[in-house]
Coordinates of C-alpha atoms in Angstrom, one line a residue:
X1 CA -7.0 9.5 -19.0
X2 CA -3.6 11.1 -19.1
X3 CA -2.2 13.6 -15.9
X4 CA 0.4 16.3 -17.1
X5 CA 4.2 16.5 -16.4
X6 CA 4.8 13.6 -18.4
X7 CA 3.3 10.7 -16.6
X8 CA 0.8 8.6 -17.6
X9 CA -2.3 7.0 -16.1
X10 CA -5.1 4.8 -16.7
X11 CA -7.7 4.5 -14.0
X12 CA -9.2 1.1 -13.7
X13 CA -13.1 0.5 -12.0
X14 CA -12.9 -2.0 -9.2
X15 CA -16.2 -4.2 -9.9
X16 CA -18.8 -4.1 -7.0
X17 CA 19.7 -21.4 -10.5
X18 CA 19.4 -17.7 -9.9
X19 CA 18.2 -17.9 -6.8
X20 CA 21.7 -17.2 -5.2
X21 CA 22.3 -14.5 -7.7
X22 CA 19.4 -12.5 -6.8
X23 CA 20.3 -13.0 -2.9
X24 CA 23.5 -11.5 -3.6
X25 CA 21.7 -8.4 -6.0
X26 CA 19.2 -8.4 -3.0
X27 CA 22.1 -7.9 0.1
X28 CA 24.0 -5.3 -2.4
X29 CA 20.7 -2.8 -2.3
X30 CA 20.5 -3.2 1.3
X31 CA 23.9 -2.2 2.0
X32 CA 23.8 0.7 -0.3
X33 CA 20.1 1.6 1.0
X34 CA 20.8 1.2 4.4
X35 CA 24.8 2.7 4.1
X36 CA 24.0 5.7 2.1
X37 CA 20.7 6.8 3.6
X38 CA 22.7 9.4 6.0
X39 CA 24.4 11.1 3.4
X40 CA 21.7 11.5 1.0
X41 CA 19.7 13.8 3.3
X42 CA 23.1 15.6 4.1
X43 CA 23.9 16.3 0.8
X44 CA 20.6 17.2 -0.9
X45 CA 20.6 20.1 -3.0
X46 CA 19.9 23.6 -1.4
X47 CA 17.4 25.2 -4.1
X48 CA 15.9 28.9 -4.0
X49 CA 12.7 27.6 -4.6
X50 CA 10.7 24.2 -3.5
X51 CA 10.2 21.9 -6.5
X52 CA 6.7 21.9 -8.5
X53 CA 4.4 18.9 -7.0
X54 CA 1.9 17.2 -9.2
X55 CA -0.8 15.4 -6.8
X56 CA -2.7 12.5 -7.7
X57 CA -5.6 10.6 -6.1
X58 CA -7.7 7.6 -6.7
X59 CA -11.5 7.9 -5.0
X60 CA -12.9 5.0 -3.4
X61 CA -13.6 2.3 -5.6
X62 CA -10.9 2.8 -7.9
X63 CA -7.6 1.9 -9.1
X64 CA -5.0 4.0 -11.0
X65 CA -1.9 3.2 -12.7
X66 CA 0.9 5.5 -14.2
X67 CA 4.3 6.0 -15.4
X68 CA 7.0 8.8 -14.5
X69 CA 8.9 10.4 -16.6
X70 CA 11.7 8.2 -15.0
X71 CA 9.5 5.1 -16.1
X72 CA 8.7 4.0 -12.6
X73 CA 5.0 2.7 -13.0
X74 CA 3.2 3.1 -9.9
X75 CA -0.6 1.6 -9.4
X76 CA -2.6 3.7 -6.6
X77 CA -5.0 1.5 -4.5
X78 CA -8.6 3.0 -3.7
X79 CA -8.8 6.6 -2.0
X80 CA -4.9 6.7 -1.9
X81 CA -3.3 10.5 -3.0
X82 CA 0.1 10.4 -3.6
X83 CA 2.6 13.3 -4.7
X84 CA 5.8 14.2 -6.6
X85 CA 8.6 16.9 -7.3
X86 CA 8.1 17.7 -10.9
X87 CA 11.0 16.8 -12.2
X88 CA 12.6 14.5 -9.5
X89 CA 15.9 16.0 -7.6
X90 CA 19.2 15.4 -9.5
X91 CA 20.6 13.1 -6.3
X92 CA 16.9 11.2 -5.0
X93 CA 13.1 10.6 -6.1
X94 CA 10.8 11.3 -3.5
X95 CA 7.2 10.4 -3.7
X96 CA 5.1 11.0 -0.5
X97 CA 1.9 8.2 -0.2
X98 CA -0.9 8.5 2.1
X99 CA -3.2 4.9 0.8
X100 CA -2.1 1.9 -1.1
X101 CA 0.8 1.8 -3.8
X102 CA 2.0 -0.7 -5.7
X103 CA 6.0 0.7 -7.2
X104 CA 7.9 -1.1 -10.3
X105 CA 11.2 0.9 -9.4
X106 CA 13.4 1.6 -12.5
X107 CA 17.0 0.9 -11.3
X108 CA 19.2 3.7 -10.5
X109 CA 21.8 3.2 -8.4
X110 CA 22.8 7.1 -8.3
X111 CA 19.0 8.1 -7.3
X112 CA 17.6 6.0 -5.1
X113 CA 13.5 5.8 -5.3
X114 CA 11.9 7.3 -1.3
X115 CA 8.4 6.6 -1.0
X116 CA 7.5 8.9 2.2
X117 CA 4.7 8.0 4.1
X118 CA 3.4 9.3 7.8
X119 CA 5.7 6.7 9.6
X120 CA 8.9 7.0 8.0
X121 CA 10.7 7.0 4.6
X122 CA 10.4 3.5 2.8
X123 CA 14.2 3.4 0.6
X124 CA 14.4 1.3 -3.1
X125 CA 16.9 1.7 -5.9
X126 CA 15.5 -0.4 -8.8
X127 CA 12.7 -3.1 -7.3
X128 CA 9.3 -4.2 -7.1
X129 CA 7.0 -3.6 -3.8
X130 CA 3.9 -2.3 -2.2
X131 CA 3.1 -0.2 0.9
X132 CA -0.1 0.1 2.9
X133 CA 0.1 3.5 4.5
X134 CA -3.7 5.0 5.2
X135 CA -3.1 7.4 7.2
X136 CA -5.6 6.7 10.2
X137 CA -4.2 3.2 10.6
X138 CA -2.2 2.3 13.4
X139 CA 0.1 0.0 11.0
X140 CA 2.1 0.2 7.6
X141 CA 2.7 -2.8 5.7
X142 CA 5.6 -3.1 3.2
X143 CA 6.1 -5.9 1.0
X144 CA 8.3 -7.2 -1.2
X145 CA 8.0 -9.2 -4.6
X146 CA 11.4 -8.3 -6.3
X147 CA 15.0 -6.7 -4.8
X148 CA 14.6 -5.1 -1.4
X149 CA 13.8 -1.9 0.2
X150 CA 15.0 -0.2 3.7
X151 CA 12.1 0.3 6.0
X152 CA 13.4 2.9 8.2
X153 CA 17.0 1.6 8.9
X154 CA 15.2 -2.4 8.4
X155 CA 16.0 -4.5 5.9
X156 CA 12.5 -5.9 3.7
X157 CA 14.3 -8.4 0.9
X158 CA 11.5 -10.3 -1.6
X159 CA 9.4 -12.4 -0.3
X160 CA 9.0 -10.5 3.0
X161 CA 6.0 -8.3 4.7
X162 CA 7.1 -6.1 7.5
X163 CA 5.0 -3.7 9.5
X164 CA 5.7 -0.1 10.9
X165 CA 3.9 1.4 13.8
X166 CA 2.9 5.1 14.4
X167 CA 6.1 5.2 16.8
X168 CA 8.2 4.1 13.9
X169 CA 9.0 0.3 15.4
X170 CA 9.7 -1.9 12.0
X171 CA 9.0 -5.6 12.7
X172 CA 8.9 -8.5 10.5
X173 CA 6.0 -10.9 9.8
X174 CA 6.8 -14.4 9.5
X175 CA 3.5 -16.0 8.3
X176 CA 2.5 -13.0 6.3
X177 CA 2.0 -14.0 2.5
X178 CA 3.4 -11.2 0.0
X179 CA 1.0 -12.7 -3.1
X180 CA -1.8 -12.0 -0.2
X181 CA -0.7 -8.5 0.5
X182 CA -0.8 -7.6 -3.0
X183 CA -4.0 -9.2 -4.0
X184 CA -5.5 -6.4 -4.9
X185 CA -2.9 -5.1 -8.2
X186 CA -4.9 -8.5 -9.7
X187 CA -8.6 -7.2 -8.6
X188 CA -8.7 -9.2 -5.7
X189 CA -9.2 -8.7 -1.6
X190 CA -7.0 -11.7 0.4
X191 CA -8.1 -11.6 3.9
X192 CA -6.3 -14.1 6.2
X193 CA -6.8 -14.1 9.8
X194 CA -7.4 -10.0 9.6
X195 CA -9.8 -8.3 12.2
X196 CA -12.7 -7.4 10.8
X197 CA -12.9 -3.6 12.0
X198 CA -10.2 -3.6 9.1
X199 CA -11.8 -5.6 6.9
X200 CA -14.9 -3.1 7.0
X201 CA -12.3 -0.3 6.4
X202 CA -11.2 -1.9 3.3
X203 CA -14.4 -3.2 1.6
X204 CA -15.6 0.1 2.1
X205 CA -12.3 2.1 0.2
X206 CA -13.1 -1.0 -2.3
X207 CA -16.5 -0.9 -3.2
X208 CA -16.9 2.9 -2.2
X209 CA -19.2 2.5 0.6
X210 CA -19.4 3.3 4.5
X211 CA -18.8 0.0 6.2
X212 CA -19.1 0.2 10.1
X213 CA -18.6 -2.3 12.5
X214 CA -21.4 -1.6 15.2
X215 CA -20.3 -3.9 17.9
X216 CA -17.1 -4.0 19.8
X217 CA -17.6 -7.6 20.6
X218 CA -17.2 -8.2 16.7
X219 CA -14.3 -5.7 16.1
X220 CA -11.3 -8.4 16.5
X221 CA -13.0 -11.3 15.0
X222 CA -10.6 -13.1 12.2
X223 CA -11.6 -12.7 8.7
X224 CA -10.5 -15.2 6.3
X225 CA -11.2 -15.2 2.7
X226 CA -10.8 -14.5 -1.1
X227 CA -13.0 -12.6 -2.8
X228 CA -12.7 -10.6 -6.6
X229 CA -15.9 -9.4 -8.9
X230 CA -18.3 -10.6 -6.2
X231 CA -21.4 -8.2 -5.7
X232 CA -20.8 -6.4 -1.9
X233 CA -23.7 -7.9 -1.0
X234 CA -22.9 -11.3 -1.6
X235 CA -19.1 -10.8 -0.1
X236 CA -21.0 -9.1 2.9
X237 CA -23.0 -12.1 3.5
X238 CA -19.9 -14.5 4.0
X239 CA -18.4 -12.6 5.9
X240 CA -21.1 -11.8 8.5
X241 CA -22.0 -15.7 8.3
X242 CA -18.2 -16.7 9.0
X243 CA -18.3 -14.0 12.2
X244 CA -21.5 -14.9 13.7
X245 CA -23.0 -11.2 12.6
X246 CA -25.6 -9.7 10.3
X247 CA -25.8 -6.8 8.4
X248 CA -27.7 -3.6 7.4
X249 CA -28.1 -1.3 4.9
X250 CA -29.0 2.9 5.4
X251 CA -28.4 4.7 1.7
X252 CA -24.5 4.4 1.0
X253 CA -24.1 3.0 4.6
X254 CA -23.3 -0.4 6.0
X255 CA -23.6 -1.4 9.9
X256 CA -22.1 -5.2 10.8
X257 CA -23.4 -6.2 14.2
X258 CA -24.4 -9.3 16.0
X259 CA -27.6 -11.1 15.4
X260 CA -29.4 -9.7 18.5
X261 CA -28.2 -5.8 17.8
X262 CA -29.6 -5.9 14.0
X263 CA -32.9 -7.2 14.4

C-alpha cells in the first residue's frame, strides 16, 4: 500500500580496520547531538500556523515499513502509531512514536532526526537504531546498530541498549544484546531473561491476541527463548512449560497461570 505526502509503505503480516574510524564518526555525532540540542529548541522557527501531520499506525499483528520524503525508512513494530510534520521543519525532523520503530536515519548534519516519545526526545543525525516506547510501559529501550543517538542528554553509541524510565533516568545495559533487541525487523521475538508479564504484552501486540498473566506469583518469572513463524500455540506451550504454568484459551483471549489455578 502507499500513504500520501510522499512516503512510502509496505505492511508486512507477522506469521502466527575501520573500527577506529567509525569510533571517531560515532564521538563526532555525540558531540554535535549532545552540544547543539539547546540551541535547536531555541532557535526553531516561529510559524503562524502548526505544520500538517500525517499519522500512521500498524494494528497488532503487523509490521509496516516506509520511506520519507527525506529517504529516512522507518519499519513500525505491531500496534505502534507514529507521526510527522508534513514537510519536516527547515532546522529539525521530528517524528513522535508511541510502539516500536526501527529508523535508517539519512545523514544530515544541518537537521538532525528527533524521534519524540512519552519519556523524552531520542536525538540522531544520520544512523541506524530502534526504540521501544509503548506507552503503558514503565521502560524505553534504545538501541543502537550504526552511529549513535543522544538519549536525553546520554550518549547510546552502536552496539549499546540503554533504558529510560517514566522519570526520565537514562541508564545503560551492559549484558543487553542489540541483535536481541531488534529481533523482530527479521520476524523474530528474542526473549532473554525478560519477565514474563512482558513477554505476554508482546506476544499478544505480535500475534494480535489478549495475553494475560493470571497469577502474580508468575509475573516476574524469566523468559528465555527464540521464536519466529511458530504457531502461538506451540510458542505458548514453551513458554508455560519453561515457567512451571499452563495456559487457557476464552475467544481472542489468553490466561497464563499456574498448574493448580488453570485446572
Amino acid at each position: 500500500m502507499r500513504f500520501g505526502f510522499g512516503a512510502e509503505a509496505r505492511l508486512a503480516p507477522r506469521r502466527s580496520g575501520g573500527g577506529g574510524r567509525r569510533g571517531m564518526i560515532a564521538a563526532a555525532i555525540v558531540a554535535t547531538l549532545l552540544g547543539a540540542s539547546g540551541a535547536w529548541w531555541i532557535g526553531r522557527e516561529r510559524s503562524a500556523a502548526p505544520p500538517a501531520m500525517r499519522d500512521y499506525a500498524t494494528p497488532k499483528g503487523r509490521r509496516a515499513v516506509f520511506r520519507l520524503l527525506d529517504g529516512t525508512e522507518i519499519m513500525l513494530n505491531a500496534d505502534t502509531r507514529l507521526r510527522a510534520p508534513v514537510p519536516f521543519a527547515a532546522r529539525q525532523r521530528d517524528v513522535y512514536l508511541d510502539g516500536e520503530g526501527f529508523f535508517s536515519v539519512v545523514h544530515d548534519v544541518a537537521r538532525p532526526f528527533v524521534v519524540h516519545t512519552s519519556g523524552g526526545a531520542v536525538r540522531a543525525i544520520g544512523t541506524k537504531f530502534g526504540i521501544r516506547a509503548y506507552g503503558d510501559a514503565a521502560r524505553e529501550r534504545v538501541a543502537v546498530i550504526e552511529g549513535a543517538v543522544a538519549v536525553s542528554e546520554t550518549a547510546v553509541r552502536a552496539g549499546q541498549v540503554a533504558t529510560r524510565s517514566r522519570a526520565g533516568a537514562v541508564g545503560l545495559l551492559a549484558r543487553a544484546k542489540v541483535q536481541n533487541e531488534l529481533a523482530w525487523t527479521r520476524g523474530r521475538l528474542v526473549f532473554e531473561s525478560v519477565p514474563l508479564v512482558e513477554v505476554a504484552e508482546r506476544l499478544g501486540r505480535w500475534y494480535d491476541l489478549d495475553v494475560r498473566v493470571g497469577d502474580r506469583a508468575l509475573a516476574g518469572r524469566p523468559v528465555t527463548g527464540s521464536y519466529g513463524d511458530e504457531p502461538v500455540s506451540q510458542v505458548l506451550t514453551l513458554i508455560t512449560a519453561a515457567v512451571g504454568a499452563r495456559y487457557q484459551w476464552h475467544g481472542r483471549s489468553v490466561t497464563i497461570a499456574t498448574a493448580a489455578a488453570a485446572r
